[in-house]
mmCIF file with all atom_site columns, C-alpha atoms in Angstrom:
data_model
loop_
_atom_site.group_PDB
_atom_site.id
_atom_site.type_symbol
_atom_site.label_atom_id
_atom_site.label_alt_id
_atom_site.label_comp_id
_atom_site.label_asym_id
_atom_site.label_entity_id
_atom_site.label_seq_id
_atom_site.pdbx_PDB_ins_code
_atom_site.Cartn_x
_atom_site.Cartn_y
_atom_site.Cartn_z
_atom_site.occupancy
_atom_site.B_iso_or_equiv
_atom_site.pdbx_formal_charge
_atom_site.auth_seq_id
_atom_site.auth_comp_id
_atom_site.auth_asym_id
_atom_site.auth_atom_id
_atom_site.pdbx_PDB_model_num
ATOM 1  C CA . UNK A 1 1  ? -17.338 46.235 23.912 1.00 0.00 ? 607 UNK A CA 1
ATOM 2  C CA . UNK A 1 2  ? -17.593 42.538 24.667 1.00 0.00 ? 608 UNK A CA 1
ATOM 3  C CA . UNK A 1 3  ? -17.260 40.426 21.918 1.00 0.00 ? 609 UNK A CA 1
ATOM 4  C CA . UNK A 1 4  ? -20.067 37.115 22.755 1.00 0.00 ? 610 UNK A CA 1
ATOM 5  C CA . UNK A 1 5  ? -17.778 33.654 22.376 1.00 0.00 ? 611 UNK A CA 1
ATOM 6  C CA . UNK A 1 6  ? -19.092 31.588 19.721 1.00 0.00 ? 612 UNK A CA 1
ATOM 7  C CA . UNK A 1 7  ? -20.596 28.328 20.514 1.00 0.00 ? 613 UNK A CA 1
ATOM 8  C CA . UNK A 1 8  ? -18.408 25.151 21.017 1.00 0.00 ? 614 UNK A CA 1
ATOM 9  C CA . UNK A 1 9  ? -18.902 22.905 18.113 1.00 0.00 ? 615 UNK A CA 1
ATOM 10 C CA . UNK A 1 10 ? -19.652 18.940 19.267 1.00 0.00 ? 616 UNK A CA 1
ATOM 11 C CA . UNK A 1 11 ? -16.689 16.538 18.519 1.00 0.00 ? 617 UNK A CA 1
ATOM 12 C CA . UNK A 1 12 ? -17.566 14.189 15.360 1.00 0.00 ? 618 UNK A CA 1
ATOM 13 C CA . UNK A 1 13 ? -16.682 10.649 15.977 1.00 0.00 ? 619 UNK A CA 1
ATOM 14 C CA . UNK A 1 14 ? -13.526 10.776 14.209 1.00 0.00 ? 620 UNK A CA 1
ATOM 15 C CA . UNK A 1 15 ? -11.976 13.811 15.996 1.00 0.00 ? 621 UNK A CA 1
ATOM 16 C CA . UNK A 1 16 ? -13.196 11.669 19.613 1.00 0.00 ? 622 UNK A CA 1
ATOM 17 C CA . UNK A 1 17 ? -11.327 9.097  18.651 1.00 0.00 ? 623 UNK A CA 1
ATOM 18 C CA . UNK A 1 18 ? -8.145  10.426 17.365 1.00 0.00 ? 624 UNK A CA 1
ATOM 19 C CA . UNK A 1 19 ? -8.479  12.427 21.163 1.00 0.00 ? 625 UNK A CA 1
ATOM 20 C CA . UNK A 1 20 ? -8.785  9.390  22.647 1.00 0.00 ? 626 UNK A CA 1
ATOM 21 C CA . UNK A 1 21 ? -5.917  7.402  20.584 1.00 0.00 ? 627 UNK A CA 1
ATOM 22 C CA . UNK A 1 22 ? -3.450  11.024 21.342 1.00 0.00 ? 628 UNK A CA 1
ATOM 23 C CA . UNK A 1 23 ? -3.839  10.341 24.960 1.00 0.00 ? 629 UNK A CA 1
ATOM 24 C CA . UNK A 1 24 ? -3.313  6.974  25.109 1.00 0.00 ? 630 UNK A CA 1
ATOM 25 C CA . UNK A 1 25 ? -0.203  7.516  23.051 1.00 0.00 ? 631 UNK A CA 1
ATOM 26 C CA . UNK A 1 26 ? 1.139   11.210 24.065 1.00 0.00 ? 632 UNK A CA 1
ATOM 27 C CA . UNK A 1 27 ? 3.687   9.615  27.122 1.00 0.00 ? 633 UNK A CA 1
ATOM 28 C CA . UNK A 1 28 ? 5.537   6.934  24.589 1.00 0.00 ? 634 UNK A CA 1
ATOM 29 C CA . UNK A 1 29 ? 5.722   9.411  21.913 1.00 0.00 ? 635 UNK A CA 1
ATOM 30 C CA . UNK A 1 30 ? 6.988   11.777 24.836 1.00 0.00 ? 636 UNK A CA 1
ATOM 31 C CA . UNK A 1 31 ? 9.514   9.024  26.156 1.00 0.00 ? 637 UNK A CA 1
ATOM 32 C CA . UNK A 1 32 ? 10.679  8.736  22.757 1.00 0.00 ? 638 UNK A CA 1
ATOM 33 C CA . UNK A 1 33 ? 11.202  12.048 22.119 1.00 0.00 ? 639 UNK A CA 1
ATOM 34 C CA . UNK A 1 34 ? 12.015  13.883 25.137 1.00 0.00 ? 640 UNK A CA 1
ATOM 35 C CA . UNK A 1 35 ? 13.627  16.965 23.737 1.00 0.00 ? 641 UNK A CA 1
ATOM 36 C CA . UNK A 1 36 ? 10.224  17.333 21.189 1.00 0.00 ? 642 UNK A CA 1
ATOM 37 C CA . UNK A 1 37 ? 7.912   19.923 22.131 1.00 0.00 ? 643 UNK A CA 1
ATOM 38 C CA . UNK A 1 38 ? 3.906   19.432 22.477 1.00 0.00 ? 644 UNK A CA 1
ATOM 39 C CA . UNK A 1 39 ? 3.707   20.616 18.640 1.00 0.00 ? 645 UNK A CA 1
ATOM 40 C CA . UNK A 1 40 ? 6.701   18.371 17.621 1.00 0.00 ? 646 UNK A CA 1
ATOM 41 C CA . UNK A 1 41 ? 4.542   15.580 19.407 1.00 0.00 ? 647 UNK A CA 1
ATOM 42 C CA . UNK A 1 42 ? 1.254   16.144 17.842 1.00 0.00 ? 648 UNK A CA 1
ATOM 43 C CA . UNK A 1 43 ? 2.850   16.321 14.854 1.00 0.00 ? 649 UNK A CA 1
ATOM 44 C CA . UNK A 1 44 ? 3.912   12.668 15.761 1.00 0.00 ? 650 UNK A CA 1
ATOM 45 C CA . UNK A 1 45 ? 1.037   11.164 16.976 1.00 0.00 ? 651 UNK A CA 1
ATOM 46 C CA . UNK A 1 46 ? -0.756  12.979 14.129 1.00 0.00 ? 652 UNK A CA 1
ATOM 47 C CA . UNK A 1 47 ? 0.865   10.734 12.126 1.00 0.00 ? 653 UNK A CA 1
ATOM 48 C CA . UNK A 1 48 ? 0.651   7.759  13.414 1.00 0.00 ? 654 UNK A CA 1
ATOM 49 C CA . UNK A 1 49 ? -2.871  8.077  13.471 1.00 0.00 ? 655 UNK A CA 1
ATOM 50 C CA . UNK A 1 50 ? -2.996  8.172  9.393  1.00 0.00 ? 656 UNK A CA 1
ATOM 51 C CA . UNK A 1 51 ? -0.728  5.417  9.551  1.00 0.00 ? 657 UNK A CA 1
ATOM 52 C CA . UNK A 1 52 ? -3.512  3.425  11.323 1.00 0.00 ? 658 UNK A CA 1
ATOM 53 C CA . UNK A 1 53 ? -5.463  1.196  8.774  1.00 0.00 ? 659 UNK A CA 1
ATOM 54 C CA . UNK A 1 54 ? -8.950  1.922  8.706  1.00 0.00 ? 660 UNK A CA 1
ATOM 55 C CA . UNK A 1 55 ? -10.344 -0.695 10.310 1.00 0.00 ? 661 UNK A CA 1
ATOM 56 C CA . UNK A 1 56 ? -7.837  0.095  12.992 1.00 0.00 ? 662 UNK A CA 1
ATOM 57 C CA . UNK A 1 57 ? -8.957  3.673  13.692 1.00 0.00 ? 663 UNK A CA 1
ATOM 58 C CA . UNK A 1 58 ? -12.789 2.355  13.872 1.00 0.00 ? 664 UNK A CA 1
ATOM 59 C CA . UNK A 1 59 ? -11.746 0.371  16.517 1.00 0.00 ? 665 UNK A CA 1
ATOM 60 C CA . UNK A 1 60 ? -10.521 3.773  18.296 1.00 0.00 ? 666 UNK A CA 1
ATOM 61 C CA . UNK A 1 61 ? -13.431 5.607  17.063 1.00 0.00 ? 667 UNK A CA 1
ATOM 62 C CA . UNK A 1 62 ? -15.832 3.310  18.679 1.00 0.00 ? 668 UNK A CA 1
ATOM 63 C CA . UNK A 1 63 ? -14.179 3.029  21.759 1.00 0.00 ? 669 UNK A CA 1
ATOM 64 C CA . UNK A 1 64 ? -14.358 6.700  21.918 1.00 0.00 ? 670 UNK A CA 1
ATOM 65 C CA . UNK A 1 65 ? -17.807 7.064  21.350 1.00 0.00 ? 671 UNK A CA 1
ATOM 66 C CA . UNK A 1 66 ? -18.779 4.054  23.704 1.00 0.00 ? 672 UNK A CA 1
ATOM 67 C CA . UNK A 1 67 ? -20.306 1.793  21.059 1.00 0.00 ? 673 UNK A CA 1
ATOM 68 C CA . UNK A 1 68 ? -20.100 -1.770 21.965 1.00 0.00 ? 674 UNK A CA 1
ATOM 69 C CA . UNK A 1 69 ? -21.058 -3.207 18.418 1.00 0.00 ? 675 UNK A CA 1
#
């Protein structure tokens, strides 16, 4: 029997723009660590992210969502 696929759930704003700020980042972290697989990098740019102030990941969050305020 088929099983049906649930349905996609939309992005929230937050999870846009740490997607946005992961791609932006993913080739330096992968420069930096060559040797690091994609998990190893995620884990990385994970990271960085909550290293980001808040004020800083608005900025990415925003960008991602195409405010201009």
């Amino acid at each position: 029997s088929v099983v049906p696929k649930k349905p996609k759930r939309e992005l929230t704003a937050k999870q846009m723009g740490l997607n946005l700020f992961m791609k932006a980042k993913k080739d330096s972290v992968r420069s930096d660590n060559p040797e690091g697989s994609w998990g190893d990098h995620k884990k990385i740019l994970g990271s960085m992210w909550k290293d980001l102030s808040t004020d800083q990941q608005a900025k990415w969050i925003q960008e991602a969502s195409g405010s201009d305020e």
